[in-house]
PDB file of C-alpha atoms in Angstrom:
ATOM      1  CA  VAL A 857      -0.057  -0.007   0.039  1.00 61.00           C
ATOM      2  CA  VAL A 858       1.473   3.387  -1.085  1.00 61.00           C
ATOM      3  CA  ARG A 859       0.635   6.245   1.315  1.00 60.00           C
ATOM      4  CA  TYR A 860       0.793   9.829  -0.053  1.00 57.00           C
ATOM      5  CA  PRO A 861       1.420  12.702   2.293  1.00 55.00           C
ATOM      6  CA  SER A 862      -1.680  14.644   2.908  1.00 56.00           C
ATOM      7  CA  ARG A 863      -1.943  18.304   4.026  1.00 53.00           C
ATOM      8  CA  ASP A 864      -2.469  17.338   7.541  1.00 53.00           C
ATOM      9  CA  GLN A 865       0.407  15.278   8.073  1.00 59.00           C
ATOM     10  CA  PRO A 866       3.155  17.450  10.011  1.00 57.00           C
ATOM     11  CA  HIS A 867       6.374  16.053   8.383  1.00 62.00           C
ATOM     12  CA  SER A 868       5.162  16.155   4.761  1.00 66.00           C
ATOM     13  CA  PRO A 869       7.459  18.156   2.296  1.00 67.00           C
ATOM     14  CA  ARG A 870       4.442  20.462   1.651  1.00 68.00           C
ATOM     15  CA  ALA A 871       3.914  21.123   5.415  1.00 66.00           C
ATOM     16  CA  MET A 872       7.579  21.738   5.896  1.00 65.00           C
ATOM     17  CA  ALA A 873       7.787  24.155   2.991  1.00 65.00           C
ATOM     18  CA  ARG A 874       4.809  26.129   4.471  1.00 66.00           C
ATOM     19  CA  ARG A 875       6.668  26.281   7.798  1.00 67.00           C
ATOM     20  CA  VAL A 876       9.837  27.687   6.277  1.00 64.00           C
ATOM     21  CA  LEU A 877       7.927  30.188   4.194  1.00 64.00           C
ATOM     22  CA  LEU A 878       6.004  31.104   7.186  1.00 64.00           C
ATOM     23  CA  LEU A 879       9.030  31.549   9.549  1.00 66.00           C
ATOM     24  CA  GLY A 880      11.053  33.401   6.850  1.00 65.00           C
ATOM     25  CA  SER A 881       8.203  35.806   6.505  1.00 64.00           C
ATOM     26  CA  LEU A 882       7.647  36.287  10.142  1.00 63.00           C
ATOM     27  CA  LEU A 883      11.442  36.944  10.500  1.00 63.00           C
ATOM     28  CA  LEU A 884      11.453  39.482   7.708  1.00 61.00           C
ATOM     29  CA  GLY A 885       8.328  41.271   9.127  1.00 62.00           C
ATOM     30  CA  LEU A 886       9.403  41.212  12.710  1.00 58.00           C
ATOM     31  CA  ALA A 887      12.886  42.617  11.721  1.00 59.00           C
ATOM     32  CA  LEU A 888      11.119  45.322   9.650  1.00 55.00           C
ATOM     33  CA  LEU A 889       8.655  46.078  12.367  1.00 54.00           C
ATOM     34  CA  LEU A 890      11.243  46.244  15.192  1.00 54.00           C
ATOM     35  CA  GLY A 891      13.565  48.199  12.976  1.00 54.00           C
ATOM     36  CA  SER A 892      11.131  50.747  11.970  1.00 47.00           C
ATOM     37  CA  ALA A 893       9.542  51.138  15.293  1.00 46.00           C
ATOM     38  CA  ALA A 894      12.895  51.625  17.146  1.00 47.00           C
ATOM     39  CA  SER A 895      13.972  54.284  14.528  1.00 46.00           C
ATOM     40  CA  GLY A 896      10.797  56.225  14.559  1.00 44.00           C
ATOM     41  CA  PHE A 897      10.506  55.336  10.727  1.00 42.00           C
ATOM     42  CA  VAL A 898       6.597  54.736  10.669  1.00 42.00           C
ATOM     43  CA  SER A 899       5.171  57.347  12.980  1.00 40.00           C
ATOM     44  CA  GLY A 900       8.148  59.612  13.850  1.00 41.00           C
ATOM     45  CA  GLY A 901       7.533  58.632  17.532  1.00 41.00           C
ATOM     46  CA  ALA A 902      11.228  59.152  18.451  1.00 40.00           C
ATOM     47  CA  ALA A 903      11.092  62.778  17.371  1.00 42.00           C
ATOM     48  CA  ARG A 904       7.895  63.407  19.451  1.00 40.00           C
ATOM     49  CA  ARG A 905       9.028  61.681  22.621  1.00 37.00           C
ATOM     50  CA  PRO A 906      12.419  63.207  23.586  1.00 38.00           C
ATOM     51  CA  ALA A 907      12.874  60.720  26.623  1.00 37.00           C
ATOM     52  CA  LEU A 908      12.905  57.921  24.200  1.00 34.00           C
ATOM     53  CA  ARG A 909      15.058  59.516  21.622  1.00 35.00           C
ATOM     54  CA  ALA A 910      18.209  58.871  23.806  1.00 36.00           C
ATOM     55  CA  THR A 911      17.482  55.033  24.016  1.00 42.00           C
ATOM     56  CA  SER A 912      16.474  54.820  20.242  1.00 41.00           C
ATOM     57  CA  ALA A 913      19.639  56.730  19.217  1.00 40.00           C
ATOM     58  CA  ALA A 914      21.810  54.316  21.354  1.00 45.00           C
ATOM     59  CA  ALA A 915      20.238  51.358  19.574  1.00 50.00           C
ATOM     60  CA  ASP A 916      21.340  52.588  16.048  1.00 56.00           C
ATOM     61  CA  VAL A 917      18.693  50.842  14.108  1.00 54.00           C
ATOM     62  CA  HIS A 918      18.298  51.354  10.372  1.00 57.00           C
ATOM     63  CA  VAL A 919      15.998  49.736   7.712  1.00 58.00           C
ATOM     64  CA  ARG A 920      16.380  50.755   4.227  1.00 61.00           C
ATOM     65  CA  LEU A 921      13.023  50.366   2.177  1.00 57.00           C
ATOM     66  CA  GLY A 922      12.863  51.294  -1.467  1.00 57.00           C
ATOM     67  CA  ALA A 923      15.406  51.829  -4.126  1.00 53.00           C
ATOM     68  CA  SER A 924      16.255  54.731  -6.222  1.00 54.00           C
ATOM     69  CA  SER A 925      15.264  52.818  -9.388  1.00 58.00           C
ATOM     70  CA  GLY A 926      11.736  52.608  -8.310  1.00 60.00           C
ATOM     71  CA  LYS A 927      11.708  48.918  -7.599  1.00 62.00           C
ATOM     72  CA  PRO A 928      10.812  47.862  -4.064  1.00 60.00           C
ATOM     73  CA  SER A 929      13.903  46.859  -2.125  1.00 69.00           C
ATOM     74  CA  ILE A 930      14.398  45.612   1.462  1.00 77.00           C
ATOM     75  CA  GLN A 931      17.919  45.816   2.978  1.00 82.00           C
ATOM     76  CA  VAL A 932      18.612  46.054   6.685  1.00 84.00           C
ATOM     77  CA  GLU A 933      21.999  47.941   7.553  1.00 87.00           C
ATOM     78  CA  GLU A 934      24.323  45.712   9.494  1.00 87.00           C
ATOM     79  CA  THR A 935      24.801  47.838  12.523  1.00 90.00           C
ATOM     80  CA  ARG A 936      25.202  46.782  16.121  1.00 91.00           C
ATOM     81  CA  GLY A 937      21.733  47.808  16.992  1.00 91.00           C
ATOM     82  CA  ASN A 938      20.191  45.782  14.242  1.00 90.00           C
ATOM     83  CA  ALA A 939      22.446  42.778  15.357  1.00 91.00           C
ATOM     84  CA  GLU A 940      20.899  43.155  18.777  1.00 93.00           C
ATOM     85  CA  ILE A 941      17.461  42.946  17.431  1.00 92.00           C
ATOM     86  CA  GLY A 942      18.560  40.027  15.191  1.00 91.00           C
ATOM     87  CA  ALA A 943      19.902  38.293  18.387  1.00 93.00           C
ATOM     88  CA  ALA A 944      16.370  38.703  19.846  1.00 93.00           C
ATOM     89  CA  VAL A 945      14.633  37.371  16.670  1.00 92.00           C
ATOM     90  CA  VAL A 946      16.968  34.340  16.791  1.00 92.00           C
ATOM     91  CA  SER A 947      16.242  33.855  20.504  1.00 92.00           C
ATOM     92  CA  PHE A 948      12.571  34.024  19.722  1.00 93.00           C
ATOM     93  CA  PHE A 949      12.800  31.221  17.281  1.00 91.00           C
ATOM     94  CA  VAL A 950      14.884  29.058  19.527  1.00 91.00           C
ATOM     95  CA  GLY A 951      12.117  29.518  22.182  1.00 90.00           C
ATOM     96  CA  LEU A 952       9.411  28.896  19.655  1.00 90.00           C
ATOM     97  CA  LEU A 953      11.101  25.628  18.519  1.00 88.00           C
ATOM     98  CA  PHE A 954      12.302  24.603  22.041  1.00 83.00           C
ATOM     99  CA  PRO A 955      11.655  20.899  22.648  1.00 77.00           C
ATOM    100  CA  LEU A 956       8.495  20.023  24.792  1.00 76.00           C
ATOM    101  CA  LEU A 957       8.037  23.473  26.115  1.00 76.00           C
ATOM    102  CA  GLY A 958       8.334  25.461  22.948  1.00 74.00           C
ATOM    103  CA  GLY A 959       5.853  28.039  21.983  1.00 84.00           C
ATOM    104  CA  PHE A 960       5.110  31.598  21.374  1.00 88.00           C
ATOM    105  CA  ASN A 961       5.305  32.732  25.043  1.00 89.00           C
ATOM    106  CA  LEU A 962       8.690  30.963  25.626  1.00 89.00           C
ATOM    107  CA  GLY A 963       9.749  32.415  22.421  1.00 89.00           C
ATOM    108  CA  ILE A 964       8.874  36.032  23.721  1.00 92.00           C
ATOM    109  CA  ILE A 965      10.787  35.220  27.052  1.00 92.00           C
ATOM    110  CA  PHE A 966      13.715  33.921  25.079  1.00 92.00           C
ATOM    111  CA  ALA A 967      13.639  37.070  22.820  1.00 93.00           C
ATOM    112  CA  VAL A 968      13.669  39.380  25.768  1.00 94.00           C
ATOM    113  CA  LEU A 969      16.527  37.438  27.425  1.00 94.00           C
ATOM    114  CA  GLY A 970      18.614  37.377  24.159  1.00 93.00           C
ATOM    115  CA  TYR A 971      18.170  41.072  23.641  1.00 94.00           C
ATOM    116  CA  THR A 972      19.269  42.023  27.243  1.00 94.00           C
ATOM    117  CA  ILE A 973      22.236  39.603  26.953  1.00 94.00           C
ATOM    118  CA  ALA A 974      23.278  40.710  23.542  1.00 94.00           C
ATOM    119  CA  ASN A 975      23.226  44.580  24.305  1.00 93.00           C
ATOM    120  CA  GLY A 976      25.180  44.048  27.567  1.00 91.00           C
ATOM    121  CA  THR A 977      22.413  44.843  30.056  1.00 92.00           C
ATOM    122  CA  ALA A 978      22.487  41.304  31.763  1.00 92.00           C
ATOM    123  CA  ALA A 979      26.228  41.574  32.131  1.00 92.00           C
ATOM    124  CA  GLU A 980      26.004  44.898  33.544  1.00 92.00           C
ATOM    125  CA  GLN A 981      23.400  43.919  36.150  1.00 91.00           C
ATOM    126  CA  LEU A 982      25.210  40.618  37.030  1.00 91.00           C
ATOM    127  CA  SER A 983      28.403  42.589  37.701  1.00 92.00           C
ATOM    128  CA  ASN A 984      26.552  44.983  39.908  1.00 92.00           C
ATOM    129  CA  ASN A 985      25.107  42.068  42.081  1.00 88.00           C
ATOM    130  CA  ALA A 986      27.521  40.310  44.598  1.00 88.00           C
ATOM    131  CA  SER A 987      26.187  36.871  43.929  1.00 89.00           C
ATOM    132  CA  GLY A 988      25.969  37.307  40.094  1.00 87.00           C
ATOM    133  CA  LYS A 989      29.712  38.600  39.578  1.00 89.00           C
ATOM    134  CA  GLN A 990      30.930  35.131  38.636  1.00 91.00           C
ATOM    135  CA  TYR A 991      28.448  35.009  35.792  1.00 91.00           C
ATOM    136  CA  ALA A 992      29.175  38.378  34.240  1.00 91.00           C
ATOM    137  CA  GLY A 993      31.927  37.044  32.087  1.00 91.00           C
ATOM    138  CA  THR A 994      29.845  34.142  30.806  1.00 92.00           C
ATOM    139  CA  ALA A 995      27.072  36.579  30.107  1.00 92.00           C
ATOM    140  CA  VAL A 996      29.503  38.714  27.973  1.00 94.00           C
ATOM    141  CA  GLN A 997      30.525  35.502  26.030  1.00 94.00           C
ATOM    142  CA  VAL A 998      26.936  34.560  25.415  1.00 93.00           C
ATOM    143  CA  GLY A 999      26.255  38.002  24.294  1.00 93.00           C
ATOM    144  CA  ASP A1000      29.022  37.954  21.676  1.00 94.00           C
ATOM    145  CA  LEU A1001      27.710  34.640  20.486  1.00 94.00           C
ATOM    146  CA  LEU A1002      24.183  36.046  20.237  1.00 94.00           C
ATOM    147  CA  LEU A1003      25.472  39.154  18.406  1.00 94.00           C
ATOM    148  CA  GLN A1004      27.147  36.864  15.840  1.00 94.00           C
ATOM    149  CA  ALA A1005      23.836  35.028  15.324  1.00 93.00           C
ATOM    150  CA  GLY A1006      22.110  38.334  14.968  1.00 92.00           C
ATOM    151  CA  GLU A1007      24.625  39.453  12.389  1.00 94.00           C
ATOM    152  CA  SER A1008      24.092  36.089  10.558  1.00 92.00           C
ATOM    153  CA  GLY A1009      20.336  36.676  10.672  1.00 90.00           C
ATOM    154  CA  LEU A1010      20.806  40.196   9.148  1.00 91.00           C
ATOM    155  CA  LYS A1011      22.994  38.780   6.426  1.00 91.00           C
ATOM    156  CA  ALA A1012      20.300  36.222   5.593  1.00 91.00           C
ATOM    157  CA  VAL A1013      17.685  38.924   5.437  1.00 89.00           C
ATOM    158  CA  ASN A1014      19.807  41.020   3.180  1.00 89.00           C
ATOM    159  CA  PHE A1015      20.607  37.922   0.966  1.00 91.00           C
ATOM    160  CA  ALA A1016      16.869  37.261   0.653  1.00 89.00           C
ATOM    161  CA  GLY A1017      16.268  40.978  -0.111  1.00 86.00           C
ATOM    162  CA  LYS A1018      18.807  40.776  -2.891  1.00 88.00           C
ATOM    163  CA  LYS A1019      17.363  37.621  -4.359  1.00 87.00           C
ATOM    164  CA  ILE A1020      13.915  39.267  -4.290  1.00 84.00           C
ATOM    165  CA  ASP A1021      15.294  42.291  -5.997  1.00 82.00           C
ATOM    166  CA  GLU A1022      16.872  39.957  -8.622  1.00 83.00           C
ATOM    167  CA  LEU A1023      13.502  38.378  -9.368  1.00 81.00           C
ATOM    168  CA  THR A1024      11.515  41.466  -9.790  1.00 72.00           C
TER     169      THR A1024
END
C-alpha cells in the first residue's frame, strides 16, 4: 500500500515548505517592524518623545526600504543595534522551537533574554550584584555569540532581499 502525504501530516514536504515560508516571512516582518518602530520610521515617535530618543539613538537601528530605481527593495543595515535585534529574533525562534516546552510565550521570553544579553544589560546587572559577579563574564561571552547569530540573521535577510530584487 502506497501512502501519499496529505496536507494534515506535519512532516510532509509540503507542510515543511509552508513552515519555512511562514518562519521566513515572520522573521522579515519582525525585523522590519522592530527596526522601523525603534528608529521612528513609521510614526516619527522618537522625534515626538524626547525621553525615548536617547534610547533609540543608542540602539542605532536602520532599515532601508525602497530603491532609487523605483523597484521595491528591502535591505537592513548591518549595525550593532540591528544585530542586537537580530539576536532577539534568533532567540525568539529558539524559544518557539524549544523541545517540549516551545511555544510563542517561551519565544517571547527567550527574545527578551537574548536582547538583554546581547546588548550587555544582563552582564552589567550581574556585575553589580554580589552573587552574580561570577556569571558576568559568561554573560558577555553568550552576548558575543548572540551578536554573531544576529549578524548572521541580518546577512540572511539582506541575501533574501537581494534575491527578491533579482526576481523583480
